[in-house]
PDB file of C-alpha atoms in Angstrom:
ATOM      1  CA  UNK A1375      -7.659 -12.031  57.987  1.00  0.00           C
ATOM      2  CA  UNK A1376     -11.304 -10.922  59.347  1.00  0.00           C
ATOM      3  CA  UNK A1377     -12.940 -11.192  62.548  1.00  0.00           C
ATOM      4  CA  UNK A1378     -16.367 -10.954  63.526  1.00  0.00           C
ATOM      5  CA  UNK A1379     -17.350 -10.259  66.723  1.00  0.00           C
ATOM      6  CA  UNK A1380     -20.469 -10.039  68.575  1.00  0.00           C
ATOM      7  CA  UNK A1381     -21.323  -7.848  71.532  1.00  0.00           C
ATOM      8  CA  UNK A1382     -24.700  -6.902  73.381  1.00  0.00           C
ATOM      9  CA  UNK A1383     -26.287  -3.953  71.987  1.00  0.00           C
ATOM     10  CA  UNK A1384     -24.901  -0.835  73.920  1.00  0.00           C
ATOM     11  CA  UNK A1385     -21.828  -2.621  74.704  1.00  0.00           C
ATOM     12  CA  UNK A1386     -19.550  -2.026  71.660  1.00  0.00           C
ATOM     13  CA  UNK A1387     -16.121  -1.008  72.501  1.00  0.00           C
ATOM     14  CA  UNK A1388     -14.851   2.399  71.548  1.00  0.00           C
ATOM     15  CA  UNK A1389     -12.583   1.946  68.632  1.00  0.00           C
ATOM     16  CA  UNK A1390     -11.351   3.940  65.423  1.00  0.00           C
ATOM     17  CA  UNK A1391      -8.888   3.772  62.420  1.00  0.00           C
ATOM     18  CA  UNK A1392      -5.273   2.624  63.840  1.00  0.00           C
ATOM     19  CA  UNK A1393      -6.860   0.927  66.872  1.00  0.00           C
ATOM     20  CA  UNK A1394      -4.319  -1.978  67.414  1.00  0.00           C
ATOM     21  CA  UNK A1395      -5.674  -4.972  68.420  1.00  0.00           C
ATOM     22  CA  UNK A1396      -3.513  -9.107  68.434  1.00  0.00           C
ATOM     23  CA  UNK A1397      -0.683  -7.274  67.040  1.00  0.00           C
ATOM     24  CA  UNK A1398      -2.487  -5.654  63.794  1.00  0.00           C
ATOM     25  CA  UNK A1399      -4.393  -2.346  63.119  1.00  0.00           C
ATOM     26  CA  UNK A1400      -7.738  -1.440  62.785  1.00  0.00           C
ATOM     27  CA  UNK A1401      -8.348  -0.949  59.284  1.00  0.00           C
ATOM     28  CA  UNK A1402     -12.135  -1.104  58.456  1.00  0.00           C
ATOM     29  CA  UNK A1403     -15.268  -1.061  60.804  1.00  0.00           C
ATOM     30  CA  UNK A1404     -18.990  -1.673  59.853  1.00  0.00           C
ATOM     31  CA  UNK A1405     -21.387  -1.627  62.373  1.00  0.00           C
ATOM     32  CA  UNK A1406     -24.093  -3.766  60.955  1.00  0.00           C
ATOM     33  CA  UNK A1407     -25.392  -7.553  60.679  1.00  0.00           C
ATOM     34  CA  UNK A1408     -23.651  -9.284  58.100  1.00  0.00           C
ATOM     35  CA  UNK A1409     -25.900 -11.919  58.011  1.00  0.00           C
ATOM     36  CA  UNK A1410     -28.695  -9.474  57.427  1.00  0.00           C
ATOM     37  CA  UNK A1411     -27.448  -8.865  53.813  1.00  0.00           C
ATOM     38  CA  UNK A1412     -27.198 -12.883  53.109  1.00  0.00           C
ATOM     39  CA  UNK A1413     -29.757 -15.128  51.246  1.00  0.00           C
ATOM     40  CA  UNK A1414     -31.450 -17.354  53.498  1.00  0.00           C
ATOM     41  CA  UNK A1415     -31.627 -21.088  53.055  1.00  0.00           C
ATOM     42  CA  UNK A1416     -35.322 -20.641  52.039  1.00  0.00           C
ATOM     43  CA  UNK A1417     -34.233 -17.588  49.489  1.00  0.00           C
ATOM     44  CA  UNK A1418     -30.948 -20.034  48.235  1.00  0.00           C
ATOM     45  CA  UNK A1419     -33.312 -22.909  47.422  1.00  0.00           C
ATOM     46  CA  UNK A1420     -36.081 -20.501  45.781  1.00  0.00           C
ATOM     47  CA  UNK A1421     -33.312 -19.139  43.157  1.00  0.00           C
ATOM     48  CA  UNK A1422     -32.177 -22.737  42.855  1.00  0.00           C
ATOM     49  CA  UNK A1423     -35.313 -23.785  41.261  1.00  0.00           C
ATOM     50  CA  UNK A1424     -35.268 -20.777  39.117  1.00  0.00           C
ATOM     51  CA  UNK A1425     -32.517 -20.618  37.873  1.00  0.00           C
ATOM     52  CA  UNK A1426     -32.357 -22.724  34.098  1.00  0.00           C
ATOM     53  CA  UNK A1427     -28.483 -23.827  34.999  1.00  0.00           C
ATOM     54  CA  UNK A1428     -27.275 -24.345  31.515  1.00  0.00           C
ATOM     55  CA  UNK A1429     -27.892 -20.669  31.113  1.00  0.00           C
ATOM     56  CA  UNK A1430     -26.236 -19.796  34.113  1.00  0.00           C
ATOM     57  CA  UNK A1431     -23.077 -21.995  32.677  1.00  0.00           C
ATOM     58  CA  UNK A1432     -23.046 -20.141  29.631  1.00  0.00           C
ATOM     59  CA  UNK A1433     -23.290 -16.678  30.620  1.00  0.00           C
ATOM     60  CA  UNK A1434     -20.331 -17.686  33.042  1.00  0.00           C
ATOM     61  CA  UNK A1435     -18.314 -18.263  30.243  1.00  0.00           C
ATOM     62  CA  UNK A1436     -19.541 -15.402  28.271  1.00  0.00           C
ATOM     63  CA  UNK A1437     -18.388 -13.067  31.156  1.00  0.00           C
ATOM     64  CA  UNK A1438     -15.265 -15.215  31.787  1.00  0.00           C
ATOM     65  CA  UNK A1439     -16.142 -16.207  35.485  1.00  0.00           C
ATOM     66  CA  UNK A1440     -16.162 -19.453  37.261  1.00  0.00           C
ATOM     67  CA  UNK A1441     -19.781 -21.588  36.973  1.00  0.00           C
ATOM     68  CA  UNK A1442     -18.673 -23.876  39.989  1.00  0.00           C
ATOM     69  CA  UNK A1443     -17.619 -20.644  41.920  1.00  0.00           C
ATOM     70  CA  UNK A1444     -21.154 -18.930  41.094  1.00  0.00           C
ATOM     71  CA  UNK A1445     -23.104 -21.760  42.126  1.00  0.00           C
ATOM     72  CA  UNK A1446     -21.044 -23.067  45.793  1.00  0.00           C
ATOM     73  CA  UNK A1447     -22.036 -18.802  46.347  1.00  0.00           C
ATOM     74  CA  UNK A1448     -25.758 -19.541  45.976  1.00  0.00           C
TER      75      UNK A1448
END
């Protein structure tokens, strides 16, 4: 299960491997923007149209992954 949660800048708890917290431990921390590191909806629809999709299909199945899977990602 993951959890992301937002505080005001500053106002972070203090926490570190083995903090408990609902009953589980702390495992991992990253103290960043997730979102920062994900396509926009502008960037999505530029690969879209870049993209020649029957390639895409079979390269999927030349590395043995999922087309549909690859593409709900984008």
């Amino acid at each position: 299960m993951t959890f992301v949660v937002e505080y005001e800048d500053g106002k972070e708890p203090s926490v570190n491997t083995g903090t408990e917290i609902l009953g589980g431990k702390l495992l991992s921390v990253g103290f960043n923007d997730y979102r920062d590191e994900q396509l926009t909806q502008d960037e999505v629809s530029a690969l879209n149209h870049a993209i020649n999709f029957n390639d895409l299909k079979e390269t999927c199945e030349d590395f043995e992954v999922n087309y549909d899977e690859v593409v709900a990602k984008l």
